[in-house]
Coordinates of C-alpha atoms and ligand atoms in Angstrom, one line a residue:
X1 CA 22.7 171.6 -2.2
X2 CA 23.5 168.2 -2.2
X3 CA 21.9 165.5 -5.1
X4 CA 20.3 161.7 -3.9
X5 CA 18.7 159.4 -6.3
X6 CA 16.8 156.7 -4.4
X7 CA 15.3 153.9 -6.1
X8 CA 12.5 151.2 -4.1
X9 CA 12.5 147.1 -4.8
X10 CA 10.2 147.0 -7.5
X11 CA 6.6 145.8 -6.7
X12 CA 6.1 143.3 -8.9
X13 CA 3.3 143.2 -11.3
X14 CA 0.5 140.4 -10.3
X15 CA -2.0 142.0 -8.1
X16 CA -2.4 144.9 -5.6
X17 CA 0.3 144.8 -2.6
X18 CA 0.1 144.2 1.1
X19 CA 1.2 146.9 4.0
X20 CA 3.8 144.6 4.3
X21 CA 5.8 145.4 1.1
X22 CA 4.2 148.9 0.7
X23 CA 6.1 149.8 4.7
X24 CA 9.1 147.1 3.1
X25 CA 10.8 150.0 0.6
X26 CA 7.9 151.8 -1.2
X27 CA 7.2 154.0 2.2
X28 CA 10.4 154.7 3.5
X29 CA 11.5 155.3 0.4
X30 CA 9.3 158.0 -0.1
X31 CA 9.8 159.7 4.0
X32 CA 13.9 159.8 2.8
X33 CA 12.9 161.2 -1.0
X34 CA 10.1 163.9 0.2
X35 CA 12.6 165.2 3.7
X36 CA 15.5 165.1 1.1
X37 CA 13.4 167.4 -0.8
X38 CA 12.6 169.3 1.8
X39 CA 15.6 170.3 3.1
X40 CA 16.0 171.9 -0.2
X41 CA 17.8 168.6 -2.0
X42 CA 18.1 167.7 -5.8
X43 CA 15.9 164.5 -5.2
X44 CA 15.9 161.9 -7.9
X45 CA 13.3 159.0 -6.6
X46 CA 12.5 156.0 -8.4
X47 CA 10.1 153.0 -8.4
X48 CA 8.6 150.8 -11.5
X49 CA 6.6 147.4 -11.7
X50 CA 8.3 144.3 -12.5
X51 CA 6.6 143.1 -15.5
X52 CA 8.3 139.7 -16.4
X53 CA 8.8 136.7 -15.9
X54 CA 6.2 133.6 -15.3
X55 CA 4.2 134.6 -12.8
X56 CA 3.2 137.5 -14.9
X57 CA 2.0 135.3 -18.1
X58 CA 0.5 132.8 -15.6
X59 CA -1.6 135.9 -13.8
X60 CA -2.5 137.3 -17.5
X61 CA -3.9 133.9 -18.1
X62 CA -6.1 133.0 -15.2
X63 CA -7.2 136.8 -16.2
X64 CA -7.6 135.4 -19.7
X65 CA -6.0 138.5 -21.0
X66 CA -2.7 138.6 -23.6
X67 CA 0.2 139.2 -20.9
X68 CA 1.2 143.2 -22.2
X69 CA -2.0 144.2 -21.5
X70 CA -2.6 142.5 -18.6
X71 CA 1.0 144.4 -17.1
X72 CA 0.0 147.7 -19.1
X73 CA -3.8 147.8 -17.2
X74 CA -1.9 147.0 -13.6
X75 CA 0.6 149.3 -14.2
X76 CA -2.0 151.2 -14.3
X77 CA -4.1 149.7 -11.0
X78 CA 0.1 150.5 -9.0
X79 CA 0.2 153.9 -10.8
X80 CA -3.2 154.9 -9.5
X81 CA -2.7 154.0 -5.5
X82 CA 0.5 154.1 -5.7
X83 CA -0.7 157.8 -6.4
X84 CA -3.2 158.0 -3.6
X85 CA -0.8 157.2 -1.0
X86 CA 1.4 160.0 -1.4
X87 CA 4.3 157.6 -3.2
X88 CA 6.2 160.7 -4.5
X89 CA 7.7 158.7 -7.3
X90 CA 9.7 161.5 -10.1
X91 CA 9.4 158.3 -12.6
X92 CA 6.5 155.1 -12.1
X93 CA 8.2 153.1 -15.1
X94 CA 8.1 149.6 -16.0
X95 CA 10.2 147.3 -16.3
X96 CA 8.7 146.1 -19.9
X97 CA 9.6 149.4 -21.2
X98 CA 12.0 150.0 -24.8
X99 CA 14.8 152.0 -23.1
X100 CA 14.9 149.0 -20.1
X101 CA 15.3 146.6 -23.0
X102 CA 17.9 148.5 -24.6
X103 CA 20.3 148.7 -21.9
X104 CA 19.2 144.8 -20.3
X105 CA 20.7 144.2 -24.3
X106 CA 23.5 146.3 -24.2
X107 CA 24.6 145.2 -20.6
X108 CA 24.5 142.0 -21.8
X109 CA 26.6 142.8 -25.0
X110 CA 28.9 144.5 -22.4
X111 CA 28.5 141.6 -20.3
X112 CA 30.6 138.9 -23.7
X113 CA 32.2 141.4 -24.9
X114 CA 34.3 140.9 -21.7
X115 CA 34.0 137.5 -22.0
X116 CA 31.4 136.9 -18.3
X117 CA 28.9 134.9 -20.3
X118 CA 29.7 131.7 -20.9
X119 CA 27.0 129.3 -23.3
X120 CA 25.7 126.3 -21.3
X121 CA 24.4 123.6 -21.9
X122 CA 21.1 123.2 -19.7
X123 CA 18.5 120.9 -19.3
X124 CA 14.5 121.9 -19.1
X125 CA 11.2 121.2 -18.3
X126 CA 9.4 120.1 -21.5
X127 CA 6.0 119.8 -22.2
X128 CA 5.0 117.6 -25.3
X129 CA 1.4 119.1 -24.6
X130 CA 1.8 122.3 -24.1
X131 CA 4.4 121.6 -26.7
X132 CA 6.5 124.4 -25.1
X133 CA 9.2 124.1 -22.8
X134 CA 8.5 125.4 -18.5
X135 CA 10.3 127.5 -16.7
X136 CA 9.9 128.3 -13.0
X137 CA 6.5 128.1 -12.0
X138 CA 5.1 126.7 -15.1
X139 CA 6.1 123.6 -13.7
X140 CA 4.2 122.3 -10.6
X141 CA 4.3 119.1 -7.9
X142 CA 5.9 117.9 -4.5
X143 CA 8.6 119.0 -3.2
X144 CA 11.7 117.1 -2.5
X145 CA 12.8 118.3 0.6
X146 CA 9.6 118.4 2.4
X147 CA 6.6 116.7 0.6
X148 CA 4.7 119.5 0.3
X149 CA 2.4 118.7 -3.0
X150 CA 1.5 122.4 -4.8
X151 CA 5.8 123.1 -4.6
X152 CA 6.1 125.6 -7.7
X153 CA 9.7 124.9 -10.0
X154 CA 10.9 127.9 -8.6
X155 CA 10.5 127.6 -4.5
X156 CA 8.7 125.8 -2.6
X157 CA 6.3 128.0 -0.2
X158 CA 6.0 125.8 2.9
X159 CA 9.7 125.9 3.3
X160 CA 10.9 127.8 1.3
X161 CA 13.6 126.1 -0.5
X162 CA 14.7 127.3 -4.3
X163 CA 14.2 124.5 -6.7
X164 CA 14.8 123.5 -9.7
X165 CA 12.0 122.5 -11.9
X166 CA 14.0 119.5 -12.5
X167 CA 13.9 118.7 -8.9
X168 CA 9.7 118.5 -8.4
X169 CA 8.6 115.2 -8.2
X170 CA 5.7 113.9 -10.5
X171 CA 5.6 117.1 -11.8
X172 CA 3.0 118.8 -13.5
X173 CA 2.6 121.5 -16.4
X174 CA 1.0 124.7 -14.3
X175 CA -0.5 125.2 -18.0
X176 CA -2.4 122.3 -19.6
X177 CA -1.9 120.4 -16.2
X178 CA -0.6 118.0 -18.6
X179 CA 2.5 115.4 -16.9
X180 CA 3.3 113.9 -20.5
X181 CA 6.4 116.3 -19.5
X182 CA 10.3 115.5 -20.4
X183 CA 13.8 116.9 -19.8
X184 CA 14.8 118.3 -23.1
X185 CA 18.1 120.5 -23.9
X186 CA 18.1 123.8 -24.2
X187 CA 21.0 126.4 -24.5
X188 CA 21.5 129.4 -21.8
X189 CA 23.5 131.8 -21.0
X190 CA 24.8 132.3 -17.4
X191 CA 26.5 135.7 -16.1
X192 CA 30.1 134.2 -14.7
X193 CA 29.1 135.9 -11.4
X194 CA 32.5 133.4 -10.0
X195 CA 34.6 135.5 -12.2
X196 CA 33.5 138.9 -10.8
X197 CA 34.0 137.2 -6.7
X198 CA 37.2 139.2 -6.2
X199 CA 35.9 142.9 -7.7
X200 CA 32.6 141.9 -5.6
X201 CA 34.9 141.1 -2.4
X202 CA 37.1 144.5 -2.4
X203 CA 33.4 146.5 -3.7
X204 CA 32.1 145.3 -0.3
X205 CA 34.9 146.2 1.7
X206 CA 34.9 149.5 0.6
X207 CA 31.3 149.7 2.5
X208 CA 32.6 150.5 5.9
X209 CA 29.5 152.2 6.5
X210 CA 26.9 150.0 5.9
X211 CA 24.9 147.3 8.5
X212 CA 26.6 144.3 9.5
X213 CA 23.2 142.5 8.9
X214 CA 23.7 143.6 5.3
X215 CA 27.4 142.9 4.4
X216 CA 27.4 139.4 6.4
X217 CA 24.1 138.6 3.9
X218 CA 26.5 139.3 0.6
X219 CA 29.9 138.2 2.1
X220 CA 27.8 135.1 3.3
X221 CA 27.3 134.5 -0.7
X222 CA 30.2 135.4 -1.7
X223 CA 32.2 132.1 0.0
X224 CA 29.9 129.8 1.8
X225 CA 30.3 126.2 0.1
X226 CA 31.3 126.5 -3.4
X227 CA 31.7 130.2 -3.0
X228 CA 29.3 133.0 -5.3
X229 CA 27.7 130.1 -8.2
X230 CA 26.9 131.9 -12.3
X231 CA 23.5 132.4 -13.0
X232 CA 21.6 130.7 -15.9
X233 CA 20.4 134.6 -17.3
X234 CA 17.6 133.3 -20.3
X235 CA 14.9 131.9 -20.0
X236 CA 11.9 129.8 -22.7
X237 CA 9.4 132.4 -23.0
X238 CA 7.6 135.0 -25.1
X239 CA 7.6 137.2 -22.2
X240 CA 11.0 139.5 -21.8
X241 CA 13.6 141.2 -23.3
X242 CA 14.8 139.7 -26.4
X243 CA 18.6 138.3 -26.1
X244 CA 20.2 140.4 -28.4
X245 CA 24.1 141.0 -27.8
X246 CA 23.3 145.0 -28.3
X247 CA 21.3 145.8 -31.2
X248 CA 22.7 142.2 -33.2
X249 CA 21.5 138.9 -32.6
X250 CA 23.0 136.5 -30.5
X251 CA 23.2 133.2 -32.7
X252 CA 21.3 130.1 -31.0
X253 CA 19.5 132.3 -28.5
X254 CA 16.3 133.0 -31.1
X255 CA 13.8 133.3 -29.0
X256 CA 14.6 133.4 -25.7
X257 CA 14.2 135.8 -23.2
X258 CA 16.8 137.2 -20.7
X259 CA 15.0 136.3 -17.5
X260 CA 13.6 139.0 -15.0
X261 CA 16.2 138.7 -12.1
X262 CA 18.4 139.7 -14.4
X263 CA 16.9 142.6 -16.5
X264 CA 14.9 144.0 -13.7
X265 CA 17.4 145.6 -11.6
X266 CA 18.5 147.4 -14.8
X267 CA 15.2 149.3 -15.3
X268 CA 16.6 151.4 -12.3
X269 CA 18.8 153.0 -15.1
X270 CA 15.8 152.7 -17.2
X271 CA 13.4 153.9 -15.6
X272 CA 15.7 157.0 -15.5
X273 CA 16.0 157.8 -19.1
X274 CA 12.0 157.0 -19.4
X275 CA 11.6 160.2 -16.4
X276 CA 13.9 161.8 -18.9
X277 CA 11.1 160.7 -22.3
X278 CA 8.0 161.6 -20.7
X279 CA 9.4 165.7 -19.4
X280 CA 11.1 166.0 -22.8
X281 CA 14.7 166.0 -21.3
X282 CA 17.9 164.8 -23.1
X283 CA 19.6 161.9 -22.7
X284 CA 22.2 163.8 -20.8
X285 CA 20.2 164.8 -18.6
X286 CA 19.3 161.9 -17.2
X287 CA 22.6 160.2 -17.6
X288 CA 23.9 162.7 -14.5
X289 CA 22.7 160.9 -12.0
X290 CA 24.0 157.5 -13.5
X291 CA 26.9 158.0 -15.3
X292 CA 30.4 159.0 -13.2
X293 CA 32.0 160.0 -16.6
X294 CA 28.9 162.6 -16.9
X295 CA 28.8 164.4 -13.7
X296 CA 27.1 161.9 -11.9
X297 CA 30.8 161.9 -9.0
X298 CA 28.9 164.1 -6.2
X299 CA 25.5 161.8 -6.5
X300 CA 24.7 160.2 -4.0
X301 CA 22.9 157.1 -4.5
X302 CA 20.6 155.4 -1.6
X303 CA 18.2 152.2 -2.3
X304 CA 15.6 150.3 -0.6
X305 CA 14.5 146.8 -0.1
X306 CA 13.2 143.7 2.1
X307 CA 16.4 141.9 2.8
X308 CA 14.9 139.0 0.9
X309 CA 16.5 141.2 -1.7
X310 CA 20.0 142.0 0.1
X311 CA 21.7 139.3 -2.6
X312 CA 20.4 140.6 -5.4
X313 CA 21.1 144.2 -4.8
X314 CA 24.5 143.5 -3.1
X315 CA 26.2 140.5 -5.4
X316 CA 23.8 140.5 -9.0
X317 CA 22.6 144.1 -9.9
X318 CA 26.9 145.0 -9.3
X319 CA 27.8 142.0 -11.1
X320 CA 26.4 142.8 -14.3
X321 CA 27.3 146.7 -13.5
X322 CA 31.1 146.0 -12.4
X323 CA 31.1 143.1 -14.8
X324 CA 30.5 145.5 -18.1
X325 CA 33.3 147.4 -17.4
X326 CA 31.2 150.5 -17.9
X327 CA 31.2 153.7 -15.4
X328 CA 27.7 153.5 -13.8
X329 CA 27.3 154.5 -10.7
X330 CA 27.4 152.1 -7.3
X331 CA 24.8 152.5 -4.5
X332 CA 26.2 153.9 -1.9
X333 CA 24.0 153.2 0.8
X334 CA 21.5 150.7 1.2
X335 CA 18.3 150.7 3.8
X336 CA 17.3 147.1 4.2
X337 CA 14.0 146.0 6.2
X338 CA 12.5 143.5 8.0
X339 CA 9.1 141.5 7.1
X340 CA 5.7 142.9 8.9
X341 CA 3.3 140.8 10.2
X342 CA 0.0 140.5 10.6
X343 CA -2.0 140.3 13.7
X344 CA -0.2 137.1 15.1
X345 CA 0.5 135.4 11.6
X346 CA 2.0 136.5 8.1
X347 CA 0.5 138.8 5.7
X348 CA -0.1 137.2 2.5
X349 CA -0.5 137.8 -1.0
X350 CA -1.8 134.1 -1.7
X351 CA -3.2 133.6 0.9
X352 CA -5.1 137.1 1.1
X353 CA -4.2 137.7 4.6
X354 CA -4.0 141.1 6.0
X355 CA -4.6 144.6 4.3
X356 CA -3.8 145.4 1.0
X357 CA -3.5 149.0 -0.5
X358 CA -6.6 149.4 -1.9
X359 CA -8.2 148.7 1.1
X360 CA -6.7 150.6 2.9
X361 CA -7.8 153.4 1.5
X362 CA -11.6 152.4 1.7
X363 CA -11.0 153.1 5.3
X364 CA -9.1 155.2 6.0
X365 CA -6.5 158.3 4.7
X366 CA -3.4 157.2 3.4
X367 CA -1.4 159.7 6.2
X368 CA -3.7 157.3 9.2
X369 CA -1.5 154.0 7.7
X370 CA 1.8 156.0 6.6
X371 CA 1.8 157.4 10.2
X372 CA 1.7 154.0 11.3
X373 CA 4.0 152.4 9.2
X374 CA 6.8 154.3 9.4
X375 CA 6.5 155.1 13.1
X376 CA 6.3 151.1 13.6
X377 CA 9.1 150.6 11.0
X378 CA 10.1 146.7 10.8
X379 CA 13.6 147.9 10.8
X380 CA 16.1 146.0 14.2
X381 CA 13.2 142.7 13.6
X382 CA 10.4 141.8 12.8
X383 CA 6.8 144.0 13.8
X384 CA 3.9 142.9 14.0
X385 CA 0.6 144.9 12.2
X386 CA -2.6 144.9 15.3
X387 CA -5.7 146.7 14.9
X388 CA -5.2 147.8 18.8
X389 CA -2.6 149.1 18.3
X390 CA -3.0 151.1 15.2
X391 CA -6.2 152.1 16.6
X392 CA -4.4 153.4 20.2
X393 CA -1.2 154.7 17.2
X394 CA -3.8 157.2 15.5
X395 CA -5.6 157.9 18.2
X396 CA -3.1 159.6 20.4
X397 CA -0.4 160.3 18.1
X398 CA -2.5 161.7 15.3
X399 CA -5.7 163.0 17.2
X400 CA -4.8 164.2 20.4
X401 CA -1.7 165.2 20.0
X402 CA -1.1 166.4 16.7
X403 CA -4.7 167.5 15.4
X404 CA -5.9 168.3 19.1
X405 CA -2.9 171.2 18.6
X406 CA -4.2 172.8 15.4
X407 CA -7.7 172.5 16.8
X408 CA -7.1 174.1 20.7
X409 CA -5.4 176.9 18.7
X410 CA -7.1 178.5 15.4
X411 CA -9.8 178.0 17.4
X412 CA -9.2 179.7 20.4
X413 CA -7.1 182.6 18.2
X414 CA -9.9 182.8 16.3
X415 CA -12.6 182.8 19.0
X416 CA -10.3 185.7 21.3
X417 CA -9.0 187.5 18.5
X418 CA -9.7 186.7 14.6
X419 CA -9.0 184.9 12.3
X420 CA -5.3 186.8 11.9
X421 CA -1.6 185.9 13.6
X422 CA -2.5 189.1 16.9
X423 CA 0.4 190.7 17.9
X424 CA 1.1 190.5 21.3
X425 CA 5.1 191.2 22.6
X426 CA 8.1 189.6 22.0
X427 CA 8.6 186.1 23.2
X428 CA 9.3 185.7 26.9
X429 CA 11.7 183.1 28.8
X430 CA 9.0 180.2 28.5
X431 CA 8.8 180.4 23.9
X432 CA 13.1 181.5 24.5
X433 CA 13.0 177.7 26.1
X434 CA 10.6 176.2 23.8
X435 CA 12.5 177.3 20.7
X436 CA 16.1 176.2 22.8
X437 CA 14.1 172.8 23.2
X438 CA 12.9 172.7 19.9
X439 CA 16.7 173.4 18.3
X440 CA 17.9 169.9 19.8
X441 CA 14.8 168.4 18.6
X442 CA 15.4 169.4 15.4
X443 CA 18.3 168.4 15.1
X444 CA 18.4 164.6 16.3
X445 CA 15.2 164.7 14.3
X446 CA 17.8 165.9 11.1
X447 CA 20.3 163.1 11.9
X448 CA 18.8 160.4 12.6
X449 CA 16.4 160.9 8.9
X450 CA 19.7 161.4 7.3
X451 CA 20.9 158.3 8.6
X452 CA 17.5 156.5 8.0
X453 CA 16.5 155.7 11.0
X454 CA 12.8 155.7 10.6
X455 CA 11.5 154.9 13.3
X456 CA 13.4 156.9 15.7
X457 CA 12.4 159.7 13.2
X458 CA 8.8 158.9 14.0
X459 CA 9.9 158.9 17.9
X460 CA 11.9 162.7 17.6
X461 CA 9.0 164.3 15.5
X462 CA 5.9 162.8 17.8
X463 CA 8.6 164.3 20.5
X464 CA 8.6 167.3 18.5
X465 CA 4.3 168.0 18.5
X466 CA 4.4 167.0 22.3
X467 CA 7.0 170.2 23.2
X468 CA 5.0 172.4 21.2
X469 CA 1.3 171.0 23.8
X470 CA 3.4 171.1 26.8
X471 CA 3.7 175.2 25.8
X472 CA 0.6 175.5 25.6
X473 CA -1.4 173.6 28.7
X474 CA 1.0 175.2 30.5
X475 CA 0.8 178.6 28.7
X476 CA -2.6 178.1 28.9
X477 CA -3.3 181.5 26.9
X478 CA -7.4 180.8 28.2
X479 CA -6.7 182.2 31.4
X480 CA -3.3 184.3 30.3
X481 CA -6.2 185.8 28.3
X482 CA -8.1 186.7 31.1
X483 CA -5.5 189.5 33.1
X484 CA -2.6 189.2 30.9
X485 CA -4.8 189.4 26.5
X486 CA -1.3 191.2 25.0
X487 CA 1.1 188.3 27.0
X488 CA -2.1 185.8 25.8
X489 CA -1.7 187.4 22.2
X490 CA 1.4 186.3 22.1
X491 CA 1.0 182.3 23.1
X492 CA -1.2 182.5 20.1
X493 CA 1.0 183.8 17.8
X494 CA 3.4 181.3 19.5
X495 CA 1.1 179.0 18.9
X496 CA 0.2 179.7 15.3
X497 CA 3.9 179.9 14.6
X498 CA 4.1 176.4 15.4
X499 CA 1.6 175.2 13.2
X500 CA 3.2 176.4 9.8
X501 CA 6.7 174.9 11.7
X502 CA 4.7 171.2 11.9
X503 CA 3.8 171.2 8.6
X504 CA 6.8 171.0 7.1
X505 CA 8.9 168.9 9.5
X506 CA 5.3 166.2 9.4
X507 CA 5.7 166.4 5.7
X508 CA 7.7 163.6 4.7
X509 CA 5.6 161.6 7.1
X510 CA 2.2 162.7 6.2
X511 CA 1.7 164.8 3.5
X512 CA -1.6 165.5 3.0
X513 CA -2.2 166.7 7.0
X514 CA 0.5 169.0 6.4
X515 CA -1.0 170.2 3.4
X516 CA -3.7 171.2 4.7
X517 CA -1.9 172.5 8.1
X518 CA -0.5 175.4 5.8
X519 CA -3.4 176.1 3.2
X520 CA -5.5 176.7 6.8
X521 CA -2.2 179.2 7.8
X522 CA -2.7 180.8 4.6
X523 CA 1.5 180.1 3.3
X524 CA 3.2 178.9 0.6
X525 CA 6.4 179.0 3.0
X526 CA 7.9 175.2 3.1
X527 CA 11.2 177.1 4.2
X528 CA 13.5 173.6 6.5
X529 CA 13.7 175.3 10.4
X530 CA 17.7 175.8 10.1
X531 CA 17.0 178.6 12.3
X532 CA 14.1 177.4 14.4
X533 CA 13.3 181.1 16.1
X534 CA 13.7 182.3 12.6
X535 CA 11.1 180.2 11.7
X536 CA 8.7 180.5 15.1
X537 CA 8.2 183.8 13.7
X538 CA 7.4 183.4 9.8
X539 CA 3.9 184.2 10.0
X540 CA 3.8 188.0 10.3
X541 CA 1.3 189.3 12.7
X542 CA -1.6 190.3 10.9
X543 CA -1.7 187.8 8.4
X544 CA -4.9 185.5 8.0
X545 CA -5.1 182.0 8.0
X546 CA -8.0 179.9 8.5
X547 CA -9.7 177.3 10.9
X548 CA -9.2 173.7 9.0
X549 CA -11.3 171.2 9.1
X550 CA -10.8 167.7 11.8
X551 CA -6.9 166.7 10.7
X552 CA -7.1 163.0 12.2
X553 CA -10.4 161.7 13.3
X554 CA -10.5 159.7 16.6
X555 CA -10.7 155.3 15.0
X556 CA -13.9 153.8 16.8
X557 CA -13.6 150.7 18.9
X558 CA -16.3 149.7 16.8
X559 CA -14.4 151.2 13.7
X560 CA -11.6 148.6 15.0
X561 CA -14.1 145.2 15.6
X562 CA -15.2 145.8 12.3
X563 CA -12.5 145.9 10.1
X564 CA -10.9 143.3 12.5
X565 CA -13.0 140.5 11.8
X566 CA -13.4 141.8 8.1
X567 CA -9.6 141.3 7.7
X568 CA -8.8 138.2 9.4
X569 CA -10.1 135.7 6.6
X570 CA -9.8 135.7 2.7
X571 CA -9.9 138.7 0.7
X572 CA -13.0 138.3 -2.0
Ligands
LIG1 ZN1 9.4 122.0 0.6

């Protein structure tokens, strides 16, 4: 039994995520977690809300709530939606947890001990009206690069250029709108990433099985221009992890917090500590996943994220871990995704364009979305959501192929043999041919799933469903029954066993439908089909079942048109 540690990039706390966010990390991570559990591996699957930084403070101010209360509320909202999408986290943590606070302060202290932190006099925008520094998004103004007027202190959304608040032309406070601003000196901690360049370089070189796309992004940041830059890891804010050296005060850093990008990835580890605490486990129980001196040596660690997050996961977070000099588990495989576009443009949280997770569940159950998103995952390039494609994929793959198979065989059996697996004879030539084909296909499916090839896995799963349909079509028990009822019984027995097999194989993609199929087959047997012939005899003769409700309803043209217009404009 392998031990697999899986983390999904942390969704930011300020609002409900859209489907593009979902397929960019959480959903494929869930697919992989469910698959590995299905194979009998020991899985620890973690995610958390990323709660610090200026966007959270600004969103809380807009909602007229204290920021801690706003984050607690939004965490509940995100947890609920994640549950309803079937995201099977072992723990969904919070980067504002006490565990993360302690661990972030611990890492900072280790980095300081190793001489990897310097104190730098920095120039920051200060608002006389607001009586405070204005880091990152607290300053708005005109982009020096493209002239866009609504540029924020960390980035211009129009031209995507990364900015520093002092770069903005005609800057103003995002809190009060005041232009009574000045640049003041303030002291900040910088992580000396440049001193870790060779170590990071060697570590990246050791990852020979990583996709070129991933290693080339990391190499570019390591070597382009002046090479990897030192990075400010503190901010003049109230909301965040207070700057401390372990348990001790950090002279000169009073009232400052760590930058959100420093503490957020540490939450991957801290969330495991939260899991331990929430489940009455010991420190050793979570450390065996993360400390190579505590048993994590045999753990395979996989991270899922959007491509924009790759530099932080290949350089910044590894710099924190390597620099600590402590034996922490580092990532073994990093699976990154391109972007999902929406109907001829981009999903946009700020513009409210596209379908958001809560809206998706208002119109259809999670499995419909899970299937489409995973089978169209933006792996090798960006992909696009269109309502036509969604309708076609749901109607063909889910309703016509899988749903129809289940409905047809269960109803036919009920009408001719009753609601129990009929006896018939031994499986014949046709059944043996099917077993041979399914064996080949299931081994291919496992190969794609192990390699985290999401689209290829979906294609193979669909082919496995199709093989059963083709068998049923050509065996035609409804005709056989007239002349050879015993043979028809054998065919039906095969069909009912296929339903259980499909439920087990499909559960990572469509867990709710898979559970309905198992429940209709009246079985708790979810064992993986290592031996396909054996798996197709799992439901014995005489075993009771019931005819399930329709698994997947077809999407009508009227519905499609209705949703198309409903989601074309601004989210209300
Ligand atoms: Zn710009």
